[in-house]
Amino acid sequence: MSCQAAAPDPRQPPASRSLCAAQEQAYFSCTLRETGKLVSLCAVEEADGSASRMVYRYGRRGKVELEAPPAEDRSRNDYFRASAYTRAQITRWSVSFRRDGYRYELFDDYDGEGQSPRTDRGLRIWLPIRSADGQPRIETLRCMQPDFSRLSRLQSQLPCDEAASLGGCKPK
């Protein structure tokens, strides 16, 4: 009898490209082009396929700089909000949360119109300051390839993000 290591789960990014703990599943994970740091949305996947104890992490493996929500608030998923928009050739998914005056949004956008379809994934951060013209200041950090997203699986499990620019939570 031979002992072989279990094959990696093809539905998950390699551990080196995620900040998720061993008992968690990644729903979003990538290295951000502008910072070289990882951003991950992790959760425990229950037997029925639902996600619980969801957590956002940002930083490097072994040195997480931001983790939300605090551990005592992870029993509920209402810390996070979801939004979706779909139509022919266009899909936009997002999961967001607020913390200390900032709004963080993980996004997964697909645009199949035009000559070359493209996918755009990353992190948008609404800063608690305004630009000179009074508009909210938004930083967008984009994922480098390869990236990983299953944000679409969370849309029915999270409260709606009415403030999202996507125009709703249920696919149209």
Tab-separated table of C-alpha atoms in Angstrom:
chain	number	residue	atom	x	y	z
A	1	MET	CA	0.000	0.000	0.000
A	2	SER	CA	1.406	3.391	-0.956
A	3	CYS	CA	0.720	6.680	0.731
A	4	GLN	CA	0.230	9.641	-1.549
A	5	ALA	CA	-0.478	13.229	-0.680
A	6	ALA	CA	-3.994	14.351	-1.486
A	7	ALA	CA	-4.274	16.179	-4.785
A	8	PRO	CA	-4.867	19.939	-4.459
A	9	ASP	CA	-8.480	21.042	-4.819
A	10	PRO	CA	-8.789	22.559	-8.336
A	11	ARG	CA	-11.575	24.804	-6.996
A	12	GLN	CA	-9.088	26.535	-4.692
A	13	PRO	CA	-5.956	28.621	-5.277
A	14	PRO	CA	-2.645	27.172	-4.065
A	15	ALA	CA	-1.939	28.016	-0.403
A	16	SER	CA	0.895	30.312	-1.519
A	17	ARG	CA	-1.664	32.569	-3.288
A	18	SER	CA	-4.190	32.871	-0.464
A	19	LEU	CA	-4.431	34.152	3.099
A	20	CYS	CA	-7.093	31.576	4.013
A	21	ALA	CA	-6.523	29.238	6.956
A	22	ALA	CA	-6.409	25.465	6.370
A	23	GLN	CA	-10.049	24.961	7.428
A	24	GLU	CA	-11.289	27.826	5.223
A	25	GLN	CA	-12.178	27.982	1.542
A	26	ALA	CA	-11.229	30.920	-0.660
A	27	TYR	CA	-14.039	32.819	-2.359
A	28	PHE	CA	-11.687	35.464	-3.721
A	29	SER	CA	-7.902	35.673	-3.687
A	30	CYS	CA	-5.198	37.401	-5.667
A	31	THR	CA	-1.965	39.344	-5.526
A	32	LEU	CA	-2.587	43.045	-6.115
A	33	ARG	CA	-0.506	44.543	-8.915
A	34	GLU	CA	0.032	47.896	-7.207
A	35	THR	CA	1.182	46.571	-3.803
A	36	GLY	CA	2.351	42.990	-4.386
A	37	LYS	CA	0.216	41.993	-1.400
A	38	LEU	CA	-2.486	39.343	-1.199
A	39	VAL	CA	-6.172	40.023	-0.682
A	40	SER	CA	-8.436	37.080	0.234
A	41	LEU	CA	-12.061	36.525	1.176
A	42	CYS	CA	-12.298	33.259	3.106
A	43	ALA	CA	-15.049	31.268	4.785
A	44	VAL	CA	-15.760	27.882	6.255
A	45	GLU	CA	-17.795	25.917	3.727
A	46	GLU	CA	-20.636	24.034	5.412
A	47	ALA	CA	-21.946	20.610	4.341
A	48	ASP	CA	-24.848	22.272	2.494
A	49	GLY	CA	-22.406	24.406	0.482
A	50	SER	CA	-23.130	27.637	2.341
A	51	ALA	CA	-20.340	29.885	3.570
A	52	SER	CA	-20.006	30.735	7.251
A	53	ARG	CA	-17.549	32.647	9.433
A	54	MET	CA	-16.486	34.797	6.493
A	55	VAL	CA	-13.305	36.866	6.830
A	56	TYR	CA	-11.400	39.364	4.648
A	57	ARG	CA	-7.598	39.437	4.894
A	58	TYR	CA	-5.020	41.741	3.326
A	59	GLY	CA	-1.239	41.521	3.568
A	60	ARG	CA	1.441	38.896	3.084
A	61	ARG	CA	1.542	35.265	4.141
A	62	GLY	CA	2.605	35.314	7.779
A	63	LYS	CA	1.951	39.077	8.103
A	64	VAL	CA	-1.724	39.985	7.715
A	65	GLU	CA	-2.182	43.774	7.901
A	66	LEU	CA	-5.984	43.952	7.880
A	67	GLU	CA	-8.485	41.308	8.941
A	68	ALA	CA	-12.224	41.959	9.051
A	69	PRO	CA	-14.499	41.415	10.826
A	70	PRO	CA	-12.993	40.912	14.270
A	71	ALA	CA	-13.026	37.249	15.367
A	72	GLU	CA	-15.975	37.776	17.723
A	73	ASP	CA	-18.163	38.999	14.817
A	74	ARG	CA	-17.532	36.108	12.404
A	75	SER	CA	-20.516	33.987	13.429
A	76	ARG	CA	-22.785	36.127	11.218
A	77	ASN	CA	-22.312	36.954	7.550
A	78	ASP	CA	-24.167	40.279	7.783
A	79	TYR	CA	-20.865	42.183	8.063
A	80	PHE	CA	-20.518	41.763	4.288
A	81	ARG	CA	-22.809	42.907	1.463
A	82	ALA	CA	-23.168	41.540	-2.062
A	83	SER	CA	-24.163	42.992	-5.398
A	84	ALA	CA	-24.548	41.592	-8.895
A	85	TYR	CA	-25.372	42.757	-12.381
A	86	THR	CA	-25.661	40.540	-15.426
A	87	ARG	CA	-26.855	40.964	-18.992
A	88	ALA	CA	-25.729	39.554	-22.303
A	89	GLN	CA	-21.910	39.607	-22.412
A	90	ILE	CA	-21.562	41.551	-19.107
A	91	THR	CA	-21.262	40.196	-15.549
A	92	ARG	CA	-20.321	42.174	-12.453
A	93	TRP	CA	-20.081	40.626	-8.962
A	94	SER	CA	-18.984	42.346	-5.773
A	95	VAL	CA	-18.728	41.775	-2.028
A	96	SER	CA	-18.139	44.765	0.231
A	97	PHE	CA	-17.855	45.866	3.846
A	98	ARG	CA	-17.239	49.060	5.833
A	99	ARG	CA	-14.626	49.625	8.493
A	100	ASP	CA	-13.311	52.767	10.208
A	101	GLY	CA	-14.843	55.139	7.649
A	102	TYR	CA	-13.565	53.173	4.634
A	103	ARG	CA	-15.613	51.051	2.248
A	104	TYR	CA	-13.862	48.006	0.773
A	105	GLU	CA	-15.205	46.208	-2.296
A	106	LEU	CA	-13.838	43.061	-3.920
A	107	PHE	CA	-14.970	42.981	-7.540
A	108	ASP	CA	-15.097	40.455	-10.365
A	109	ASP	CA	-16.137	41.981	-13.696
A	110	TYR	CA	-16.427	40.292	-17.092
A	111	ASP	CA	-16.975	42.210	-20.331
A	112	GLY	CA	-17.473	40.013	-23.382
A	113	GLU	CA	-18.442	42.825	-25.737
A	114	GLY	CA	-16.032	44.081	-28.360
A	115	GLN	CA	-13.095	42.356	-30.035
A	116	SER	CA	-11.431	40.868	-26.975
A	117	PRO	CA	-13.388	39.769	-23.898
A	118	ARG	CA	-11.768	40.770	-20.631
A	119	THR	CA	-11.996	39.994	-16.947
A	120	ASP	CA	-11.122	42.624	-14.350
A	121	ARG	CA	-10.774	41.678	-10.681
A	122	GLY	CA	-9.499	43.538	-7.684
A	123	LEU	CA	-10.187	45.732	-4.689
A	124	ARG	CA	-11.803	49.176	-4.589
A	125	ILE	CA	-11.414	51.309	-1.484
A	126	TRP	CA	-13.613	54.345	-0.843
A	127	LEU	CA	-11.488	56.681	1.278
A	128	PRO	CA	-13.068	58.837	4.016
A	129	ILE	CA	-11.888	61.988	2.191
A	130	ARG	CA	-13.192	63.768	-0.887
A	131	SER	CA	-11.352	64.968	-3.959
A	132	ALA	CA	-11.061	68.679	-4.796
A	133	ASP	CA	-14.317	68.516	-6.800
A	134	GLY	CA	-16.205	66.993	-3.854
A	135	GLN	CA	-16.406	63.497	-5.282
A	136	PRO	CA	-15.599	60.452	-3.142
A	137	ARG	CA	-11.977	59.396	-3.512
A	138	ILE	CA	-11.716	55.779	-4.686
A	139	GLU	CA	-8.528	53.738	-4.980
A	140	THR	CA	-8.669	50.738	-7.322
A	141	LEU	CA	-6.107	47.964	-6.918
A	142	ARG	CA	-6.142	45.279	-9.622
A	143	CYS	CA	-5.328	41.588	-9.429
A	144	MET	CA	-2.344	40.121	-11.205
A	145	GLN	CA	-2.833	36.808	-12.990
A	146	PRO	CA	-3.466	34.167	-11.898
A	147	ASP	CA	-6.343	35.229	-9.696
A	148	PHE	CA	-9.270	33.376	-8.170
A	149	SER	CA	-12.919	34.311	-7.673
A	150	ARG	CA	-16.104	32.578	-6.598
A	151	LEU	CA	-17.911	35.782	-5.576
A	152	SER	CA	-20.948	34.687	-7.598
A	153	ARG	CA	-21.553	31.854	-5.102
A	154	LEU	CA	-22.054	34.355	-2.278
A	155	GLN	CA	-24.769	36.501	-3.877
A	156	SER	CA	-27.690	34.543	-2.414
A	157	GLN	CA	-26.027	34.185	0.988
A	158	LEU	CA	-25.252	37.811	1.839
A	159	PRO	CA	-27.444	40.882	2.383
A	160	CYS	CA	-27.845	43.206	-0.582
A	161	ASP	CA	-25.443	46.124	-0.988
A	162	GLU	CA	-27.892	48.860	-1.955
A	163	ALA	CA	-25.043	51.407	-2.145
A	164	ALA	CA	-23.178	49.454	-4.822
A	165	SER	CA	-22.780	51.048	-8.213
A	166	LEU	CA	-23.951	47.801	-9.814
A	167	GLY	CA	-27.613	48.603	-9.391
A	168	GLY	CA	-28.792	45.642	-7.358
A	169	CYS	CA	-28.090	42.264	-5.911
A	170	LYS	CA	-30.016	39.798	-8.003
A	171	PRO	CA	-28.865	39.081	-11.565
A	172	LYS	CA	-31.059	40.938	-14.001
